[in-house]
Amino acid sequence: MAAPPQKKAKTSADALGPTLRGTATGAVHGDALALDEGDVPAWAFSSLQDVAPPLSVSTTFTNQESGEGHVYSRITCPTRSRCELLLGTLEGTEEQPAHCVLYSSGLAAAFALFSHFLPKRVFISGGYHGTHQVLAQLQKISDGARFKKETLQSVTEIGGSLQSGDLIWLETPLNPTCQVADIKAYVAVAKTVPGVRVVVDGTFAPPPLQRPLLLGADAVMHATTKALAGHSDALGGALCVRCAAEAQQLRQDRMALGSTPGSLEVWLLMRSLRTLHLRVERQSETATRLAQWLQRATDDSSHVLSGCIHAVHHPSLTLEPLATQMRGGGGCLALELSSEEAAKALPEELRLFRAATSLGGVESLIEWRRKWDSTISPLLLRISIGLEDFEHLRADLERGVLRVSGKE
Ligand SMILES: *Cc1c(COP(=O)(O)O)cnc(C)c1O
């Protein structure tokens, strides 16, 4: 039998992989290049020849004499290992690699994060209501000894109250009002007290819009259910950290807890990551144009929606001081109409926006958010922009808002 062809020895100049981290090219090739370059063992992804990653559903794997290889899918499996490598590629850079651990949902990832760092106190304000439920659950388990919630003050106020063992949870932009927190500034205050961590829930600003690890955050959490999977068909969560050993500890915890995602969901996520940059950039661009158009109605009496709009919230409308933190304001915006009745009626009135919860998918969604969270203004609608044409979405909103405002 002919000897297998020898791979040509690679020089460091050939090592394309690291330089592509964090780029659209990395989203398409990062996993295969890592394999090519020997950064992961050949068995990790199980099939070396497929151009499109295969969906591996096996829960158990034949034992290898070498002791290498996958064993049981709660521990590792080919589809998940490959997807974790790919998402890690997207959160890192050449100088600063990142490592990803996937979970069965965004909240499972949040639970894993809190139970890994075991903070005495968590500085958190507003944002996704489910994260507060996770903390309540953990407080119950720890009999109130840990995970005590503290109000997240401004960067200037928080410094004096921090103690070792605290965790600052920054959801930025914030769900649903889109306020942006200055990650770098919170990291700087956290660094003044040893043992304080900063974690970012980056669900509203996935890569390539925002890269919290590069700004010094200790970890970034994503509900991959949203923009990362991007098609409203796969529940999941992710944690990304800078240090490989930390990711390994998180995987150990996950193995013990069993909060692993199913292979189909992970495969769908991996497929979607290939187009992440295109989708997220387009969604962000369309949301920005819509937010600007809607906001003009609040101060221009000749605007077709003048008198109908109370306020509009989108990071692009206030981003100036944080221009270096976000590359675009993201695909979500919040719209406050002039009356509660109009706000409640709008979701049913629109044709292209589906009246549904969630965000980040290819289809635009709209939701009267107070339904879930009594702290949210009754005038407010959360809007997630999909991949439809700007002009169609604008026209649908114009018609719908005029109608619910009794102006048509
Ligand atoms: C949806 C969401 C979560 C929770 O994710 P699940 O996958 O639904 O568990 C957490 N944070 C934010 C900002 C979200 O939008």
Coordinates of C-alpha atoms and ligand atoms in Angstrom, one line a residue:
M1 CA 0.0 0.0 0.0
A2 CA 1.3 3.4 -0.9
A3 CA 2.4 5.5 2.0
P4 CA 0.0 8.4 2.7
P5 CA 1.1 11.7 1.2
Q6 CA 3.3 13.6 3.6
K7 CA 1.9 17.0 4.5
K8 CA 4.5 19.7 3.8
A9 CA 6.0 21.1 7.0
K10 CA 4.4 24.4 7.7
T11 CA 6.3 27.5 8.6
S12 CA 4.7 30.0 11.0
A13 CA 4.0 32.2 7.9
D14 CA 1.7 29.4 6.7
A15 CA -0.4 29.5 9.9
L16 CA -3.4 31.3 8.6
G17 CA -5.7 30.3 11.4
P18 CA -4.8 32.8 14.2
T19 CA -4.8 35.8 11.9
L20 CA -8.3 35.1 10.9
R21 CA -9.7 35.1 14.4
G22 CA -12.6 37.5 14.9
T23 CA -13.2 37.9 11.1
A24 CA -15.9 36.9 8.6
T25 CA -13.2 34.6 7.0
G26 CA -12.6 33.0 10.4
A27 CA -16.4 32.3 10.7
V28 CA -16.2 30.3 7.5
H29 CA -12.8 28.6 7.8
G30 CA -11.6 28.9 11.5
D31 CA -12.5 25.3 12.5
A32 CA -11.1 23.6 9.4
L33 CA -7.8 25.6 9.6
A34 CA -7.3 24.8 13.2
L35 CA -7.5 21.1 12.3
D36 CA -5.2 21.6 9.3
E37 CA -2.7 23.3 11.5
G38 CA -2.8 20.7 14.2
D39 CA -4.3 22.9 16.9
V40 CA -6.8 20.2 17.6
P41 CA -6.4 16.5 17.5
A42 CA -7.5 14.8 14.3
W43 CA -10.3 12.8 16.1
A44 CA -11.9 15.9 17.5
F45 CA -14.3 16.6 14.7
S46 CA -14.5 12.9 13.5
S47 CA -14.7 13.6 9.8
L48 CA -11.8 15.3 8.1
Q49 CA -13.2 15.3 4.5
D50 CA -16.6 16.9 4.8
V51 CA -16.6 20.5 3.6
A52 CA -19.8 21.1 5.6
P53 CA -19.5 19.9 9.2
P54 CA -21.5 16.7 9.7
L55 CA -24.2 16.3 12.4
S56 CA -22.9 13.7 14.7
V57 CA -25.7 12.3 16.9
S58 CA -23.9 9.4 18.6
T59 CA -24.0 9.7 22.4
T60 CA -21.3 7.1 22.9
F61 CA -18.0 6.4 21.1
T62 CA -15.9 3.3 20.7
N63 CA -13.0 3.2 23.2
Q64 CA -9.6 3.7 21.6
E65 CA -6.5 1.8 22.7
S66 CA -4.6 5.1 22.7
G67 CA -7.0 6.5 25.3
E68 CA -7.7 9.4 23.0
G69 CA -11.0 10.3 21.5
H70 CA -14.6 11.1 22.5
V71 CA -16.2 8.9 25.1
Y72 CA -19.7 10.0 25.9
S73 CA -21.5 13.0 24.5
R74 CA -22.3 14.7 27.9
I75 CA -18.5 15.1 28.1
T76 CA -17.5 15.9 24.5
C77 CA -18.7 15.1 21.0
P78 CA -17.5 16.0 17.5
T79 CA -20.2 18.5 16.5
R80 CA -20.0 20.4 19.8
S81 CA -16.2 20.4 19.9
R82 CA -16.1 21.9 16.4
C83 CA -18.7 24.5 17.1
E84 CA -17.0 25.6 20.3
L85 CA -13.7 26.0 18.4
L86 CA -15.5 28.1 15.8
L87 CA -17.3 30.4 18.2
G88 CA -14.0 30.7 20.3
T89 CA -12.4 31.8 17.0
L90 CA -15.0 34.5 16.6
E91 CA -14.6 36.0 20.1
G92 CA -10.8 36.0 20.0
T93 CA -8.0 37.7 18.1
E94 CA -4.5 36.7 17.1
E95 CA -3.0 38.2 20.2
Q96 CA -5.9 37.1 22.5
P97 CA -7.5 33.7 21.7
A98 CA -10.8 32.9 23.3
H99 CA -12.4 29.6 24.3
C100 CA -16.0 28.8 24.1
V101 CA -18.2 26.4 26.1
L102 CA -21.8 25.7 24.9
Y103 CA -24.9 25.1 26.9
S104 CA -28.5 24.0 26.4
S105 CA -29.8 27.6 26.7
G106 CA -28.7 31.1 27.5
L107 CA -29.9 30.8 31.1
A108 CA -28.1 27.5 31.5
A109 CA -24.9 29.4 30.5
A110 CA -25.7 32.2 33.0
F111 CA -26.3 29.5 35.7
A112 CA -22.9 27.9 34.8
L113 CA -21.2 31.2 35.0
F114 CA -22.5 32.2 38.4
S115 CA -21.9 28.8 39.9
H116 CA -18.4 28.8 38.5
F117 CA -17.4 32.2 40.0
L118 CA -19.5 31.8 43.1
P119 CA -19.8 35.5 43.8
K120 CA -20.9 36.7 47.2
R121 CA -22.6 39.7 45.6
V122 CA -23.8 40.3 42.0
F123 CA -24.1 43.9 40.8
I124 CA -26.9 43.9 38.3
S125 CA -29.7 46.2 37.2
G126 CA -32.6 45.5 34.9
G127 CA -32.0 43.7 31.7
Y128 CA -33.2 40.2 30.8
H129 CA -35.7 39.0 33.5
G130 CA -34.6 35.4 33.3
T131 CA -31.1 36.3 34.5
H132 CA -32.7 37.5 37.8
Q133 CA -34.6 34.2 38.0
V134 CA -31.3 32.3 37.7
L135 CA -29.9 34.4 40.6
A136 CA -33.0 33.8 42.7
Q137 CA -32.6 30.1 42.1
L138 CA -28.9 30.2 43.2
Q139 CA -29.8 32.2 46.3
K140 CA -32.3 29.5 47.2
I141 CA -29.7 26.8 46.7
S142 CA -27.0 28.6 48.7
D143 CA -29.5 29.5 51.5
G144 CA -28.9 33.2 50.9
A145 CA -25.1 32.9 51.6
R146 CA -24.1 33.9 48.1
F147 CA -25.4 35.6 44.9
K148 CA -26.9 38.6 46.8
K149 CA -28.1 41.2 44.3
E150 CA -26.8 44.7 44.5
T151 CA -27.9 47.6 42.3
L152 CA -25.4 48.2 39.5
Q153 CA -24.4 51.8 40.0
S154 CA -22.7 54.1 37.5
V155 CA -19.0 53.6 37.0
T156 CA -18.2 56.6 39.2
E157 CA -20.4 55.4 42.1
I158 CA -19.6 51.7 42.1
G159 CA -15.9 52.0 43.0
G160 CA -16.4 52.6 46.7
S161 CA -18.7 49.7 47.2
L162 CA -16.8 46.8 45.6
Q163 CA -15.3 44.0 47.7
S164 CA -13.3 40.9 46.7
G165 CA -15.6 38.2 45.5
D166 CA -18.1 40.6 43.8
L167 CA -19.2 40.1 40.2
I168 CA -20.4 42.9 37.9
W169 CA -22.9 41.7 35.4
L170 CA -23.1 44.0 32.4
E171 CA -25.9 43.3 30.0
T172 CA -25.0 45.7 27.2
P173 CA -26.9 46.9 25.3
L174 CA -29.6 46.3 27.8
N175 CA -32.8 44.4 27.1
P176 CA -35.1 46.0 26.0
T177 CA -34.1 49.7 26.4
C178 CA -30.8 49.4 24.6
Q179 CA -28.7 51.4 27.1
V180 CA -25.0 50.9 26.6
A181 CA -22.6 50.3 29.5
D182 CA -19.0 51.2 29.2
I183 CA -17.3 47.8 29.5
K184 CA -13.7 49.2 29.6
A185 CA -14.6 51.7 32.4
Y186 CA -16.2 49.0 34.6
V187 CA -13.3 46.7 34.0
A188 CA -11.0 49.5 35.1
V189 CA -12.8 50.0 38.4
A190 CA -13.1 46.3 39.0
K191 CA -9.3 46.0 38.6
T192 CA -8.8 48.3 41.6
V193 CA -10.2 45.6 43.9
P194 CA -8.6 42.2 43.7
G195 CA -11.1 39.3 43.0
V196 CA -13.8 41.4 41.4
R197 CA -15.0 40.0 38.0
V198 CA -16.8 41.6 35.1
V199 CA -19.0 39.5 32.9
V200 CA -20.9 40.7 29.9
D201 CA -24.2 39.4 28.5
G202 CA -23.5 40.2 24.9
T203 CA -26.7 38.8 23.5
F204 CA -27.8 42.2 22.1
A205 CA -24.4 42.9 20.5
P206 CA -22.9 39.6 19.2
P207 CA -19.6 39.6 17.3
P208 CA -18.6 41.4 15.2
L209 CA -20.4 44.3 16.9
Q210 CA -18.9 44.0 20.3
R211 CA -15.9 42.0 21.7
P212 CA -16.1 42.2 25.5
L213 CA -13.0 39.9 26.1
L214 CA -10.8 42.4 24.1
L215 CA -12.1 45.1 26.4
G216 CA -10.9 43.2 29.5
A217 CA -14.1 41.4 30.6
D218 CA -13.5 38.1 32.4
A219 CA -16.2 36.3 30.4
V220 CA -18.9 36.9 27.8
M221 CA -22.2 35.1 27.8
H222 CA -24.4 34.8 24.8
A223 CA -27.9 33.4 24.4
T224 CA -27.0 31.7 21.1
T225 CA -30.8 31.2 20.7
K226 CA -30.8 34.8 19.4
A227 CA -28.5 36.3 16.7
L228 CA -25.8 33.7 16.8
A229 CA -28.1 30.8 15.8
G230 CA -30.1 33.6 14.1
H231 CA -33.0 31.6 12.6
S232 CA -35.3 31.2 15.6
D233 CA -34.9 27.4 15.5
A234 CA -32.2 26.5 18.0
L235 CA -32.1 27.1 21.8
G236 CA -28.6 27.5 23.2
G237 CA -26.1 29.4 25.3
A238 CA -22.4 30.1 25.3
L239 CA -19.7 31.3 27.6
C240 CA -16.4 32.6 26.2
V241 CA -13.3 33.1 28.3
R242 CA -9.7 33.9 27.5
C243 CA -8.0 31.1 29.3
A244 CA -8.1 27.5 28.0
A245 CA -7.9 26.1 31.6
E246 CA -10.9 28.1 32.7
A247 CA -12.9 26.8 29.7
Q248 CA -11.8 23.3 30.7
Q249 CA -13.1 23.9 34.3
L250 CA -16.4 25.1 32.9
R251 CA -16.7 21.9 30.8
Q252 CA -16.0 19.8 33.9
D253 CA -18.8 21.7 35.7
R254 CA -21.1 21.2 32.7
M255 CA -20.3 17.5 32.6
A256 CA -21.3 17.3 36.2
L257 CA -24.5 19.3 35.8
G258 CA -25.6 17.9 32.4
S259 CA -26.5 21.2 30.9
T260 CA -25.1 20.2 27.5
P261 CA -26.9 21.3 24.3
G262 CA -28.3 18.7 21.8
S263 CA -26.2 18.0 18.7
L264 CA -28.9 19.3 16.3
E265 CA -29.0 22.7 18.0
V266 CA -25.3 22.9 18.0
W267 CA -25.1 21.9 14.3
L268 CA -27.7 24.6 13.5
L269 CA -25.7 27.1 15.4
M270 CA -22.5 26.2 13.6
R271 CA -24.2 26.4 10.2
S272 CA -25.5 29.9 11.2
L273 CA -22.2 31.2 12.4
R274 CA -20.9 31.0 8.8
T275 CA -23.2 33.9 7.9
L276 CA -23.0 35.7 11.3
H277 CA -21.1 38.8 10.0
L278 CA -23.4 39.3 7.0
R279 CA -26.6 38.9 9.1
V280 CA -25.6 40.9 12.1
E281 CA -24.1 43.8 10.1
R282 CA -27.2 44.0 7.9
Q283 CA -29.6 43.8 10.9
S284 CA -27.7 46.5 12.6
E285 CA -27.6 48.7 9.6
T286 CA -31.4 48.4 9.0
A287 CA -32.2 48.9 12.7
T288 CA -30.1 52.0 12.7
R289 CA -31.9 53.5 9.6
L290 CA -35.3 52.6 11.1
A291 CA -34.4 54.1 14.5
Q292 CA -33.2 57.3 12.9
W293 CA -36.3 57.5 10.8
L294 CA -38.6 56.9 13.8
Q295 CA -36.7 59.3 16.0
R296 CA -37.1 62.1 13.5
A297 CA -40.9 61.8 14.1
T298 CA -40.3 63.0 17.7
D299 CA -39.0 66.5 16.7
D300 CA -40.0 67.1 13.1
S301 CA -43.6 68.2 12.7
S302 CA -43.6 67.4 9.0
H303 CA -42.7 63.7 9.6
V304 CA -45.5 61.4 8.6
L305 CA -45.5 59.9 12.2
S306 CA -45.3 63.2 14.0
G307 CA -47.4 63.0 17.2
C308 CA -47.4 59.2 17.2
I309 CA -43.9 58.5 18.6
H310 CA -43.0 59.2 22.3
A311 CA -39.4 57.9 22.2
V312 CA -37.0 55.7 20.3
H313 CA -34.1 53.8 21.9
H314 CA -31.2 52.3 19.9
P315 CA -27.5 52.4 20.7
S316 CA -26.8 54.2 17.4
L317 CA -28.8 57.2 18.7
T318 CA -26.5 57.7 21.7
L319 CA -23.4 55.8 20.9
E320 CA -21.0 58.7 20.4
P321 CA -19.0 58.3 23.6
L322 CA -18.7 54.5 23.1
A323 CA -17.8 54.5 19.5
T324 CA -14.9 52.3 20.2
Q325 CA -16.9 49.7 22.0
M326 CA -19.5 48.8 19.4
R327 CA -19.2 48.6 15.6
G328 CA -22.9 49.4 15.0
G329 CA -25.9 49.6 17.3
G330 CA -27.2 46.1 16.8
G331 CA -30.5 44.7 15.4
C332 CA -32.8 45.5 18.3
L333 CA -34.5 48.8 19.1
A334 CA -37.2 49.9 21.4
L335 CA -40.1 52.1 20.3
E336 CA -42.4 54.0 22.6
L337 CA -45.7 55.1 21.1
S338 CA -47.8 58.0 22.4
S339 CA -50.3 55.8 24.2
E340 CA -50.5 52.3 25.8
E341 CA -53.5 51.3 23.7
A342 CA -51.6 52.1 20.5
A343 CA -48.5 50.2 21.8
K344 CA -50.6 47.1 22.7
A345 CA -52.3 47.1 19.3
L346 CA -49.3 47.6 17.0
P347 CA -47.9 44.0 17.0
E348 CA -51.2 42.6 15.6
E349 CA -51.4 45.4 13.1
L350 CA -48.1 44.8 11.3
R351 CA -47.7 42.4 8.4
L352 CA -43.9 41.9 8.2
F353 CA -43.1 42.0 11.9
R354 CA -44.3 38.8 13.6
A355 CA -45.9 39.4 17.0
A356 CA -43.5 37.1 19.0
T357 CA -40.9 37.1 21.7
S358 CA -37.2 36.5 21.1
L359 CA -34.8 38.4 18.8
G360 CA -31.9 38.1 16.4
G361 CA -33.6 35.9 13.8
V362 CA -34.0 36.4 10.0
E363 CA -37.6 37.5 10.5
S364 CA -38.4 40.8 12.2
L365 CA -40.3 40.5 15.5
I366 CA -42.2 42.9 17.7
E367 CA -43.4 42.5 21.2
W368 CA -45.1 44.6 23.9
R369 CA -42.5 43.9 26.5
R370 CA -44.5 44.7 29.6
K371 CA -46.3 41.4 29.1
W372 CA -43.2 39.7 30.6
D373 CA -41.8 42.4 32.8
S374 CA -43.9 44.9 34.9
T375 CA -40.9 47.2 35.3
I376 CA -41.0 48.1 31.5
S377 CA -43.0 51.2 30.3
P378 CA -46.4 50.3 28.9
L379 CA -45.7 52.4 25.9
L380 CA -42.7 50.3 24.9
L381 CA -42.4 47.8 22.0
R382 CA -39.2 45.8 21.6
I383 CA -38.4 45.3 17.9
S384 CA -35.9 42.9 16.5
I385 CA -34.9 43.6 12.9
G386 CA -34.5 40.7 10.5
L387 CA -33.2 40.5 7.0
E388 CA -36.1 42.0 5.1
D389 CA -35.6 45.2 3.0
F390 CA -35.4 48.4 4.9
E391 CA -38.1 50.1 2.7
H392 CA -40.6 47.2 3.3
L393 CA -40.1 47.4 7.1
R394 CA -40.4 51.1 7.1
A395 CA -43.6 51.1 5.1
D396 CA -45.1 48.4 7.3
L397 CA -44.3 50.4 10.4
E398 CA -45.6 53.6 8.9
R399 CA -48.9 52.0 8.0
G400 CA -49.3 50.2 11.3
V401 CA -48.4 53.1 13.6
L402 CA -50.7 55.5 11.7
R403 CA -53.5 53.0 12.0
V404 CA -53.1 52.2 15.8
S405 CA -52.8 56.0 16.4
G406 CA -56.2 56.6 14.7
K407 CA -54.6 58.7 12.0
E408 CA -55.5 56.5 9.0
Ligands
LIG1 C1 -32.9 35.5 25.6 C2 -31.9 36.1 26.5 C3 -31.3 35.3 27.5 C4 -31.7 33.9 27.8 O1 -31.4 33.0 26.8 P1 -32.3 31.6 26.6 O2 -31.6 30.9 25.5 O3 -33.7 32.0 26.3 O4 -32.1 30.9 27.9 C5 -30.3 36.0 28.3 N1 -30.0 37.3 28.1 C6 -30.6 38.0 27.1 C7 -30.1 39.4 26.9 C8 -31.5 37.4 26.3 O5 -32.1 38.2 25.3

